[in-house]
Amino acid sequence: MKGLLLGMLAETSIHPGMGQAQSVIDLPVAREATTGYPMIPGSSLKGVLRDKVREEKGKELAEVLFGKSESIGGMGVTDARLLLLPVRSLSRHYQWVTCPYLLERFVRDTSLIDYSISIDDISVESGEAIVGQEDNSIFLEEFSFLGNHQPDFINQLAECILPLIRHESVRKRLSRQLVVISDEKFGHMARYSLPVQARNVLDDVTKTSKNLWYEETIPPDTVMYSLLLERPGKEELLADLKTLLEAKPYLQVGGNETIGQGWFITTMVE
């Protein structure tokens, strides 16, 4: 199947809603049902892309690409999936964290569009973290990991992820901040380590809080990706979208646009 890989680097906090309220979090982010990983539904991402095309290139092209009420469009948009999660570190600025399952899934997903990447299979023990630089102890959130120095693997991994990231300054430090931990430990961080902000509405007269709620977000510098799939006979359409996103790569996804949230910088990879 032909298509393009859409790399997405979060520039601000992201709040893709639709998650089910849990404990004290009134507005959680959307998550995959089986893994609990944060994600952006393909329908939401498709709507954002449709609006961008309509604003920049007109309604006709938007309908050809994404369809209208009585017909389908010339391309499909998958869910945006998580690849790298920025996690607080006691010993460094922060680390980009991933796990073997996410890497395996990334390879499988990209093979769908004949985009060939190769990432060696890796096994990670629960208490270790694979890093590119020599470091005996890695501290991520409340966990401590024994550093496993494997620079060749980390450099190989960085080379596969670099095409998803547009900013050269970010690309330069990617390999230094990459960490691979076990699926189990990563799953815990993906479920319980996302930022939660308290927000409220003030009473117009007393200026005191009259509606307090807690909202979960995906943090800035998160790396995600989506697949843009061509339908047979519509091969020229993705070229138009690629040209548009190369010229204007920013997308606003999810809620809270008025307080500056939801901004990704994108890159299209063939």
XYZ file of N, CA and C in Angstrom:
810
model
N 0.843 -1.197 0.000
C 0.000 0.000 0.000
C 0.876 1.244 0.000
N 0.478 2.241 -0.803
C 1.248 3.471 -0.851
C 0.721 4.471 0.161
N 1.643 5.289 0.663
C 1.257 6.296 1.635
C 2.468 7.058 2.123
N 2.238 7.919 3.095
C 3.290 8.731 3.690
C 3.250 8.578 5.202
N 4.400 8.782 5.800
C 4.534 8.759 7.255
C 4.523 10.196 7.744
N 3.634 10.500 8.663
C 3.522 11.850 9.218
C 4.165 11.868 10.597
N 5.329 12.510 10.713
C 5.982 12.674 12.002
C 5.420 13.883 12.729
N 5.235 13.760 14.062
C 4.591 14.815 14.841
C 5.368 15.041 16.134
N 5.921 16.222 16.295
C 6.622 16.607 17.518
C 5.789 17.661 18.236
N 5.396 17.380 19.474
C 4.560 18.312 20.234
C 5.375 19.545 20.622
N 4.892 20.711 20.258
C 5.543 21.970 20.627
C 4.962 22.537 21.922
N 3.725 22.178 22.222
C 3.052 22.626 23.441
C 2.380 21.419 24.079
N 1.747 21.621 25.225
C 0.922 20.568 25.800
C -0.225 20.246 24.853
N -0.610 18.968 24.813
C -1.655 18.492 23.901
C -2.767 17.864 24.726
N -4.018 18.238 24.427
C -5.144 17.619 25.127
C -6.127 17.030 24.116
N -5.840 15.794 23.652
C -6.840 15.098 22.832
C -7.860 14.460 23.762
N -9.043 14.988 23.810
C -10.045 14.532 24.759
C -10.609 13.169 24.414
N -11.742 12.821 24.984
C -12.483 11.584 24.751
C -12.084 10.480 25.709
N -11.089 10.704 26.580
C -10.746 9.688 27.565
C -11.809 9.602 28.639
N -11.907 8.457 29.295
C -12.892 8.270 30.364
C -12.349 8.815 31.678
N -13.180 9.567 32.390
C -12.758 10.146 33.661
C -12.354 9.040 34.633
N -11.237 9.281 35.321
C -10.759 8.288 36.271
C -10.201 9.010 37.493
N -10.484 8.490 38.683
C -10.050 9.056 39.959
C -10.314 10.556 39.972
N -9.268 11.372 40.204
C -9.477 12.810 40.337
C -9.353 13.550 39.013
N -8.992 12.857 37.932
C -8.809 13.521 36.640
C -10.155 13.606 35.934
N -10.651 14.825 35.800
C -11.962 15.016 35.174
C -11.893 14.889 33.664
N -10.790 15.379 33.071
C -10.647 15.372 31.617
C -9.331 14.695 31.232
N -9.317 13.363 31.162
C -8.107 12.658 30.751
C -7.916 12.723 29.238
N -6.720 12.356 28.789
C -6.462 12.306 27.357
C -7.026 11.013 26.779
N -7.197 10.978 25.470
C -7.617 9.754 24.790
C -6.501 8.717 24.882
N -6.877 7.482 25.114
C -5.896 6.404 25.265
C -6.335 5.166 24.493
N -5.337 4.365 24.108
C -5.635 3.079 23.498
C -6.282 2.165 24.538
N -7.294 1.445 24.139
C -8.048 0.627 25.086
C -7.205 -0.498 25.670
N -6.356 -1.114 24.866
C -5.622 -2.289 25.345
C -4.341 -1.932 26.086
N -3.608 -0.926 25.608
C -2.308 -0.606 26.203
C -2.361 0.530 27.208
N -3.348 1.419 27.097
C -3.397 2.598 27.942
C -2.480 3.711 27.475
N -1.832 3.556 26.313
C -0.950 4.605 25.806
C -1.781 5.790 25.299
N -1.323 7.021 25.543
C -2.012 8.171 24.953
C -1.950 8.125 23.435
N -2.994 8.595 22.788
C -3.070 8.584 21.330
C -3.985 9.712 20.864
N -3.999 9.936 19.559
C -4.911 10.901 18.947
C -5.740 10.137 17.926
N -7.057 10.090 18.087
C -7.884 9.327 17.144
C -7.701 9.812 15.712
N -7.711 8.855 14.788
C -7.562 9.213 13.380
C -8.637 10.165 12.890
N -9.843 10.041 13.443
C -10.927 10.939 13.024
C -10.614 12.386 13.396
N -10.016 12.590 14.589
C -9.645 13.950 14.998
C -8.550 14.510 14.114
N -7.522 13.695 13.847
C -6.405 14.147 13.013
C -6.866 14.417 11.588
N -7.754 13.582 11.091
C -8.294 13.790 9.741
C -9.052 15.115 9.659
N -9.832 15.418 10.699
C -10.562 16.686 10.704
C -9.640 17.884 10.724
N -8.535 17.790 11.472
C -7.571 18.883 11.524
C -6.920 19.089 10.154
N -6.538 17.996 9.502
C -5.925 18.094 8.178
C -6.922 18.644 7.155
N -8.190 18.198 7.253
C -9.203 18.708 6.333
C -9.375 20.215 6.487
N -9.425 20.692 7.736
C -9.594 22.131 7.956
C -8.400 22.921 7.422
N -7.197 22.366 7.584
C -6.004 23.069 7.103
C -6.018 23.178 5.578
N -6.359 22.078 4.914
C -6.418 22.097 3.452
C -7.504 23.063 2.983
N -8.658 23.050 3.652
C -9.750 23.948 3.257
C -9.335 25.413 3.392
N -8.649 25.744 4.498
C -8.234 27.129 4.715
C -7.160 27.578 3.731
N -6.235 26.672 3.412
C -5.087 27.053 2.586
C -5.319 26.854 1.091
N -6.082 25.801 0.730
C -6.205 25.444 -0.687
C -7.640 25.414 -1.200
N -8.602 25.582 -0.296
C -9.984 25.632 -0.739
C -10.787 24.377 -0.453
N -12.093 24.535 -0.487
C -13.027 23.460 -0.125
C -12.962 22.286 -1.094
N -12.758 22.569 -2.369
C -12.780 21.499 -3.377
C -11.691 20.460 -3.112
N -10.465 20.904 -2.895
C -9.371 19.970 -2.644
C -9.583 19.222 -1.326
N -10.118 19.921 -0.325
C -10.386 19.269 0.964
C -11.373 18.121 0.796
N -12.393 18.310 -0.022
C -13.384 17.262 -0.235
C -12.821 16.125 -1.065
N -11.962 16.439 -2.038
C -11.335 15.382 -2.826
C -10.428 14.521 -1.956
N -9.668 15.164 -1.066
C -8.745 14.443 -0.201
C -9.460 13.656 0.895
N -10.409 14.298 1.559
C -10.973 13.724 2.783
C -12.444 13.351 2.680
N -13.064 13.606 1.532
C -14.436 13.216 1.333
C -15.446 14.224 1.855
N -16.707 13.919 1.637
C -17.807 14.727 2.147
C -18.917 13.791 2.586
N -20.040 14.346 2.962
C -21.072 13.529 3.615
C -21.525 12.353 2.762
N -21.575 12.510 1.438
C -22.108 11.452 0.589
C -21.023 10.622 -0.096
N -19.751 10.899 0.149
C -18.699 10.137 -0.518
C -17.424 10.150 0.328
N -16.588 9.126 0.109
C -15.316 9.063 0.822
C -14.240 9.765 0.021
N -13.165 10.149 0.707
C -12.086 10.864 0.049
C -11.025 9.945 -0.521
N -9.961 10.559 -0.994
C -8.909 9.821 -1.664
C -7.817 9.318 -0.746
N -7.923 9.547 0.551
C -6.877 9.085 1.455
C -7.452 8.736 2.814
N -6.724 7.907 3.538
C -7.101 7.543 4.890
C -6.070 8.053 5.883
N -6.501 8.268 7.120
C -5.628 8.777 8.184
C -5.741 7.848 9.386
N -4.623 7.296 9.826
C -4.652 6.408 10.988
C -4.560 7.216 12.282
N -4.804 6.539 13.402
C -4.564 7.157 14.706
C -3.105 7.611 14.795
N -2.874 8.708 15.507
C -1.501 9.120 15.818
C -1.038 8.328 17.029
N 0.044 7.579 16.863
C 0.523 6.679 17.906
C 1.781 7.227 18.571
N 1.956 6.855 19.809
C 3.090 7.307 20.602
C 4.355 6.563 20.197
N 5.483 7.300 20.130
C 6.777 6.677 19.881
C 7.792 7.035 20.963
N 7.903 8.317 21.307
C 8.824 8.754 22.355
C 8.076 9.637 23.347
N 8.211 9.319 24.631
C 7.571 10.094 25.689
C 8.644 10.811 26.499
N 8.607 12.144 26.593
C 9.564 12.843 27.455
C 9.226 12.621 28.923
N 10.218 12.211 29.693
C 10.015 11.872 31.103
C 11.036 12.620 31.948
N 10.579 13.141 33.087
C 11.473 13.849 34.003
C 12.590 12.940 34.496
N 13.775 13.528 34.627
C 14.928 12.773 35.112
C 15.632 13.570 36.203
N 16.028 12.895 37.264
C 16.748 13.563 38.344
C 18.186 13.879 37.966
N 18.723 13.147 37.001
C 20.138 13.306 36.665
C 20.369 14.122 35.401
N 19.319 14.341 34.599
C 19.468 15.084 33.348
C 18.264 15.999 33.144
N 18.320 16.760 32.063
C 17.231 17.682 31.726
C 15.914 16.917 31.643
N 15.798 16.002 30.726
C 14.737 15.005 30.647
C 15.220 13.947 29.667
N 14.503 12.843 29.591
C 14.866 11.767 28.680
C 13.678 11.451 27.779
N 14.004 11.085 26.522
C 12.974 10.534 25.635
C 12.929 9.029 25.860
N 11.794 8.528 26.288
C 11.695 7.135 26.700
C 10.784 6.373 25.742
N 11.197 5.165 25.418
C 10.384 4.259 24.602
C 10.605 2.850 25.125
N 10.010 1.863 24.452
C 10.113 0.475 24.911
C 10.119 -0.457 23.704
N 10.514 -1.723 23.883
C 10.585 -2.651 22.745
C 9.274 -2.796 21.985
N 8.142 -2.822 22.702
C 6.864 -2.986 21.992
C 6.584 -1.812 21.057
N 6.822 -0.589 21.527
C 6.578 0.569 20.667
C 7.464 0.532 19.434
N 8.708 0.104 19.597
C 9.633 0.040 18.458
C 9.197 -1.044 17.473
N 8.778 -2.194 18.008
C 8.274 -3.260 17.129
C 7.058 -2.785 16.344
N 6.154 -2.089 17.029
C 4.939 -1.626 16.365
C 5.249 -0.562 15.322
N 6.221 0.291 15.602
C 6.639 1.308 14.638
C 7.143 0.659 13.350
N 7.946 -0.383 13.478
C 8.451 -1.094 12.298
C 7.301 -1.720 11.529
N 6.359 -2.366 12.234
C 5.221 -3.004 11.567
C 4.334 -1.975 10.867
N 4.070 -0.861 11.539
C 3.211 0.167 10.951
C 3.813 0.732 9.673
N 5.095 1.053 9.714
C 5.718 1.668 8.539
C 5.831 0.695 7.374
N 5.877 -0.604 7.662
C 5.927 -1.572 6.559
C 4.631 -1.560 5.760
N 3.551 -1.083 6.358
C 2.270 -1.007 5.656
C 2.340 -0.071 4.456
N 3.176 0.957 4.542
C 3.299 1.925 3.444
C 4.623 1.738 2.691
N 5.238 0.573 2.847
C 6.495 0.259 2.154
C 7.608 1.238 2.501
N 7.569 1.761 3.737
C 8.668 2.601 4.218
C 9.571 1.697 5.045
N 10.739 1.416 4.519
C 11.587 0.382 5.098
C 12.494 0.951 6.182
N 12.336 0.463 7.409
C 13.262 0.771 8.484
C 13.661 -0.533 9.163
N 14.788 -0.511 9.815
C 15.279 -1.703 10.497
C 15.747 -1.330 11.890
N 15.113 -1.913 12.883
C 15.511 -1.728 14.282
C 15.740 -3.108 14.875
N 16.923 -3.360 15.374
C 17.241 -4.667 15.936
C 16.305 -5.001 17.091
N 15.929 -6.281 17.178
C 15.163 -6.730 18.341
C 15.993 -6.529 19.604
N 15.342 -6.082 20.649
C 16.056 -5.798 21.894
C 15.250 -6.320 23.075
N 15.933 -6.864 24.039
C 15.293 -7.330 25.265
C 15.790 -6.467 26.418
N 14.863 -5.981 27.236
C 15.209 -5.085 28.338
C 14.651 -5.654 29.638
N 15.504 -5.833 30.602
C 15.062 -6.295 31.910
C 14.305 -5.184 32.639
N 13.476 -5.556 33.592
C 12.618 -4.587 34.279
C 13.403 -3.473 34.960
N 14.580 -3.800 35.500
C 15.326 -2.804 36.253
C 16.444 -2.126 35.492
N 16.488 -2.289 34.162
C 17.568 -1.679 33.387
C 17.025 -0.693 32.363
N 17.917 0.159 31.881
C 17.584 1.134 30.847
C 18.728 1.167 29.841
N 18.406 0.983 28.573
C 19.416 1.018 27.529
C 19.655 2.463 27.118
N 20.898 2.892 27.154
C 21.274 4.276 26.862
C 22.470 4.289 25.927
N 22.717 5.456 25.337
C 23.832 5.582 24.422
C 25.110 6.053 25.084
N 24.982 6.715 26.230
C 26.145 7.236 26.929
C 26.392 6.433 28.204
N 27.632 6.376 28.600
C 27.956 5.611 29.803
C 27.355 6.294 31.028
N 26.461 5.577 31.679
C 25.777 6.105 32.860
C 25.290 4.915 33.672
N 25.809 4.751 34.860
C 25.481 3.571 35.665
C 24.068 3.604 36.222
N 23.551 4.807 36.509
C 22.220 4.942 37.106
C 21.391 5.934 36.315
N 20.179 5.522 35.971
C 19.240 6.374 35.242
C 18.021 6.577 36.133
N 17.662 7.837 36.373
C 16.519 8.150 37.230
C 15.412 8.744 36.377
N 14.269 8.062 36.345
C 13.105 8.497 35.580
C 11.898 8.511 36.507
N 11.322 9.707 36.691
C 10.235 9.849 37.673
C 10.690 9.254 39.002
N 9.901 8.340 39.578
C 10.274 7.784 40.878
C 11.108 6.513 40.761
N 11.470 6.121 39.533
C 12.182 4.868 39.326
C 13.678 5.095 39.121
N 14.447 4.114 39.565
C 15.890 4.086 39.317
C 16.206 2.857 38.475
N 17.002 3.048 37.423
C 17.351 1.964 36.508
C 18.875 1.823 36.431
N 19.308 0.601 36.203
C 20.715 0.338 35.954
C 21.003 0.597 34.479
N 21.940 1.492 34.197
C 22.247 1.847 32.823
C 22.921 0.710 32.063
N 22.420 0.411 30.875
C 22.997 -0.593 29.977
C 23.510 0.155 28.756
N 24.821 0.331 28.660
C 25.440 1.166 27.626
C 25.512 0.404 26.307
N 24.660 0.824 25.337
C 24.649 0.208 24.012
C 24.585 1.309 22.952
N 25.698 2.000 22.707
C 25.681 3.144 21.788
C 25.310 2.780 20.358
N 25.708 1.599 19.881
C 25.396 1.229 18.499
C 23.889 1.098 18.297
N 23.205 0.466 19.260
C 21.753 0.317 19.135
C 21.056 1.668 19.227
N 21.461 2.507 20.167
C 20.828 3.823 20.328
C 21.044 4.683 19.081
N 22.227 4.627 18.491
C 22.481 5.396 17.269
C 21.633 4.875 16.110
N 21.471 3.552 16.014
C 20.612 2.980 14.983
C 19.168 3.436 15.177
N 18.723 3.420 16.421
C 17.358 3.849 16.726
C 17.158 5.325 16.396
N 18.127 6.141 16.768
C 18.024 7.577 16.486
C 17.932 7.842 14.983
N 18.701 7.102 14.187
C 18.666 7.296 12.734
C 17.288 6.994 12.163
N 16.574 6.029 12.759
C 15.233 5.693 12.280
C 14.197 6.741 12.674
N 14.430 7.423 13.801
C 13.455 8.393 14.305
C 13.715 9.800 13.775
N 14.947 10.106 13.427
C 15.296 11.459 12.984
C 14.393 12.003 11.871
N 13.997 11.203 10.867
C 13.134 11.756 9.815
C 11.799 12.285 10.312
N 11.361 11.872 11.508
C 10.083 12.335 12.040
C 10.179 13.716 12.676
N 11.385 14.231 12.840
C 11.614 15.468 13.598
C 12.165 16.542 12.671
N 11.493 17.675 12.625
C 11.879 18.733 11.693
C 12.984 19.626 12.249
N 12.931 19.974 13.531
C 13.891 20.927 14.087
C 15.295 20.326 14.146
N 16.252 21.016 13.559
C 17.626 20.526 13.579
C 18.197 20.522 14.987
N 17.831 21.494 15.808
C 18.338 21.549 17.183
C 17.888 20.348 17.998
N 16.664 19.866 17.733
C 16.156 18.693 18.429
C 16.838 17.436 17.902
N 17.046 17.378 16.621
C 17.693 16.218 16.008
C 19.094 15.996 16.576
N 19.804 17.091 16.861
C 21.184 16.985 17.324
C 21.293 16.321 18.694
N 20.270 16.473 19.534
C 20.366 15.926 20.884
C 19.552 14.646 21.079
N 18.955 14.148 20.011
C 18.078 12.984 20.138
C 18.812 11.780 20.717
N 19.943 11.402 20.147
C 20.623 10.182 20.591
C 21.120 10.301 22.028
N 21.454 11.512 22.478
C 21.939 11.688 23.848
C 20.840 11.485 24.878
N 19.586 11.689 24.480
C 18.487 11.629 25.446
C 17.586 10.409 25.279
N 17.925 9.520 24.347
C 17.107 8.332 24.133
C 17.350 7.289 25.223
N 16.277 6.713 25.720
C 16.343 5.643 26.715
C 15.293 4.591 26.339
N 15.681 3.329 26.401
C 14.742 2.230 26.160
C 14.591 1.447 27.461
N 13.360 1.347 27.943
C 13.084 0.589 29.168
C 12.099 -0.537 28.841
N 11.811 -1.368 29.813
C 10.930 -2.516 29.574
C 9.501 -2.062 29.271
N 8.761 -2.942 28.597
C 7.363 -2.639 28.277
C 6.558 -2.357 29.540
N 6.804 -3.125 30.588
C 6.026 -2.982 31.820
C 6.270 -1.628 32.485
N 7.534 -1.230 32.603
C 7.849 0.046 33.232
C 7.362 1.204 32.365
N 7.498 1.065 31.040
C 7.005 2.129 30.172
C 5.492 2.268 30.280
N 4.794 1.127 30.338
C 3.340 1.189 30.464
C 2.905 1.945 31.703
N 3.630 1.749 32.805
C 3.309 2.482 34.039
C 3.491 3.984 33.827
N 4.594 4.381 33.189
C 4.850 5.811 32.986
C 3.831 6.427 32.035
N 3.462 5.681 30.990
C 2.496 6.216 30.031
C 1.123 6.415 30.676
N 0.809 5.595 31.679
C -0.504 5.708 32.340
C -0.518 6.759 33.449
N 0.593 6.886 34.184
C 0.552 7.657 35.422
C 1.518 8.845 35.481
N 2.271 9.097 34.425
C 3.275 10.161 34.490
C 2.957 11.372 33.624
N 1.794 11.394 32.989
C 1.442 12.564 32.188
C 1.082 13.736 33.097
N 1.355 14.969 32.649
C 1.029 16.142 33.471
C -0.479 16.279 33.688
N -0.838 16.723 34.881
C -2.236 17.018 35.222
C -2.293 18.437 35.760
N -3.109 19.276 35.143
C -3.235 20.672 35.559
C -4.611 20.933 36.171
N -4.609 21.747 37.217
C -5.876 22.200 37.808
C -6.318 23.462 37.074
N -7.557 23.493 36.641
C -8.112 24.674 35.967
C -9.429 25.027 36.642
N -9.799 26.309 36.551
C -11.062 26.703 37.164
C -11.694 27.868 36.430
N -12.936 28.125 36.775
C -13.692 29.278 36.286
C -13.978 30.172 37.482
N -13.679 31.485 37.384
C -13.893 32.404 38.492
C -15.287 33.023 38.438
N -15.855 33.215 39.599
C -17.135 33.910 39.696
C -16.949 35.368 39.275
N -17.855 35.889 38.448
C -17.717 37.247 37.922
C -17.735 38.307 39.023
N -18.430 38.056 40.096
C -18.576 39.053 41.168
C -17.520 38.865 42.250
N -17.458 37.667 42.809
C -16.561 37.436 43.952
C -15.127 37.123 43.545
N -14.930 36.737 42.260
C -13.610 36.354 41.747
C -13.038 35.131 42.453
N -13.892 34.352 43.041
C -13.463 33.087 43.645
C -13.821 31.939 42.699
N -13.209 30.807 42.945
C -13.428 29.658 42.071
C -14.847 29.135 42.216
N -15.501 28.921 41.083
C -16.835 28.323 41.125
C -16.896 26.999 40.365
N -15.826 26.650 39.663
C -15.820 25.387 38.930
C -14.374 24.936 38.750
N -13.914 24.048 39.612
C -12.543 23.551 39.560
C -12.531 22.168 38.912
N -11.610 21.970 37.965
C -11.468 20.643 37.369
C -9.999 20.349 37.084
N -9.707 19.058 36.901
C -8.332 18.601 36.638
C -8.260 17.995 35.241
N -7.226 18.403 34.517
C -7.126 18.074 33.102
C -5.758 17.475 32.806
N -5.752 16.370 32.112
C -4.514 15.668 31.747
C -4.059 16.103 30.359
N -2.754 16.177 30.148
C -2.224 16.557 28.843
C -1.041 15.670 28.468
N -0.781 15.597 27.178
C 0.443 14.991 26.655
C 1.513 16.076 26.659
N 2.711 15.823 27.187
C 3.684 16.903 27.377
C 4.352 17.352 26.085
N 4.855 18.592 26.063
C 5.660 19.059 24.933
C 6.852 18.142 24.694
N 7.279 18.063 23.449
C 8.399 17.243 22.975
C 8.052 15.766 22.846
N 6.793 15.392 23.062
C 6.359 14.030 22.747
C 6.460 13.814 21.236
N 6.930 12.634 20.827
C 7.026 12.294 19.411
C 5.974 11.236 19.090
N 5.137 11.534 18.099
C 4.092 10.622 17.647
C 4.180 10.494 16.131
N 3.384 9.595 15.571
C 3.359 9.444 14.121
C 2.000 8.921 13.681
N 1.684 9.185 12.420
C 0.461 8.677 11.813
C 0.787 8.257 10.378
N -0.048 7.407 9.814
C 0.096 6.994 8.423
C -0.995 7.652 7.591
N -0.602 8.225 6.456
C -1.546 8.796 5.499
C -1.583 7.854 4.307
N -2.699 7.208 4.094
C -2.814 6.103 3.139
C -3.530 6.539 1.874
N -2.946 6.208 0.732
C -3.558 6.524 -0.557
C -4.566 5.458 -0.952
N -5.684 5.885 -1.473
C -6.616 4.953 -2.076
C -6.214 4.733 -3.533
N -6.457 3.543 -4.069
C -6.072 3.265 -5.462
C -6.637 4.295 -6.431
N -5.788 4.738 -7.348
C -6.206 5.730 -8.341
C -6.121 7.163 -7.878
N -5.676 7.393 -6.620
C -5.612 8.745 -6.065
C -4.172 9.120 -5.689
N -3.203 8.558 -6.395
C -1.811 8.695 -5.993
C -1.305 10.136 -5.971
N -1.889 10.996 -6.764
C -1.390 12.375 -6.836
C -1.836 13.233 -5.661
N -2.815 12.786 -4.892
C -3.386 13.633 -3.854
C -2.429 13.870 -2.696
N -1.700 12.850 -2.267
C -0.787 13.017 -1.145
C 0.337 13.981 -1.478
N 0.684 14.085 -2.740
C 1.720 15.047 -3.134
C 1.258 16.474 -2.838
N -0.028 16.751 -3.076
C -0.561 18.084 -2.766
C -0.506 18.365 -1.269
N -0.871 17.378 -0.457
C -0.845 17.561 0.986
C 0.596 17.696 1.484
N 1.496 16.918 0.936
C 2.908 16.990 1.326
C 3.471 18.386 1.049
N 3.152 18.939 -0.104
C 3.630 20.281 -0.445
C 3.107 21.319 0.540
N 1.831 21.190 0.919
C 1.234 22.132 1.861
C 1.906 22.039 3.225
N 2.102 20.829 3.739
C 2.678 20.674 5.077
C 4.164 21.005 5.106
N 4.843 20.871 3.994
C 6.241 21.298 3.962
C 6.344 22.814 4.081
N 5.386 23.519 3.489
C 5.399 24.982 3.554
C 4.841 25.496 4.881
N 3.819 24.832 5.419
C 3.173 25.257 6.660
C 2.993 24.032 7.554
N 4.035 23.669 8.310
C 4.057 22.370 8.989
C 3.314 22.290 10.319
N 2.757 23.387 10.817
C 2.154 23.355 12.149
C 0.688 22.933 12.082
N 0.305 22.048 13.020
C -1.081 21.605 13.163
C -1.527 21.811 14.594
N -2.773 22.302 14.771
C -3.353 22.418 16.106
C -4.340 21.283 16.282
N -4.074 20.418 17.280
C -4.851 19.196 17.482
C -5.389 19.183 18.909
N -6.650 18.816 19.063
C -7.215 18.699 20.402
C -7.756 20.012 20.922
N -8.063 20.022 22.229
C -8.717 21.181 22.831
C -7.750 22.239 23.324
N -8.330 23.296 23.889
C -7.602 24.383 24.557
C -6.733 25.221 23.618
N -7.196 25.421 22.393
C -6.453 26.261 21.452
C -6.308 27.689 21.981
N -7.315 28.190 22.724
C -7.273 29.583 23.182
C -6.237 29.816 24.271
N -5.746 28.744 24.900
C -4.661 28.921 25.877
C -3.354 28.330 25.341
N -3.274 28.229 24.023
C -2.010 27.886 23.381
C -1.651 26.426 23.346
N -2.588 25.544 23.611
C -2.271 24.117 23.608
C -2.591 23.486 22.253
N -2.034 22.306 22.049
C -2.411 21.490 20.891
C -1.516 21.602 19.681
N -0.364 22.277 19.770
C 0.426 22.518 18.577
C 1.508 21.464 18.348
N 1.458 20.873 17.161
C 2.492 19.965 16.671
C 3.224 20.627 15.502
N 4.503 20.329 15.366
C 5.200 20.589 14.114
C 5.364 19.249 13.420
N 5.022 19.189 12.146
C 4.963 17.929 11.421
C 6.061 17.840 10.368
N 6.305 16.636 9.949
C 7.164 16.404 8.794
C 6.622 15.192 8.054
N 6.675 15.230 6.727
C 6.150 14.142 5.891
C 7.322 13.325 5.370
N 7.260 12.022 5.562
C 8.352 11.128 5.193
C 7.859 10.142 4.157
N 8.581 10.030 3.040
C 8.218 9.089 1.979
C 8.991 7.775 2.149
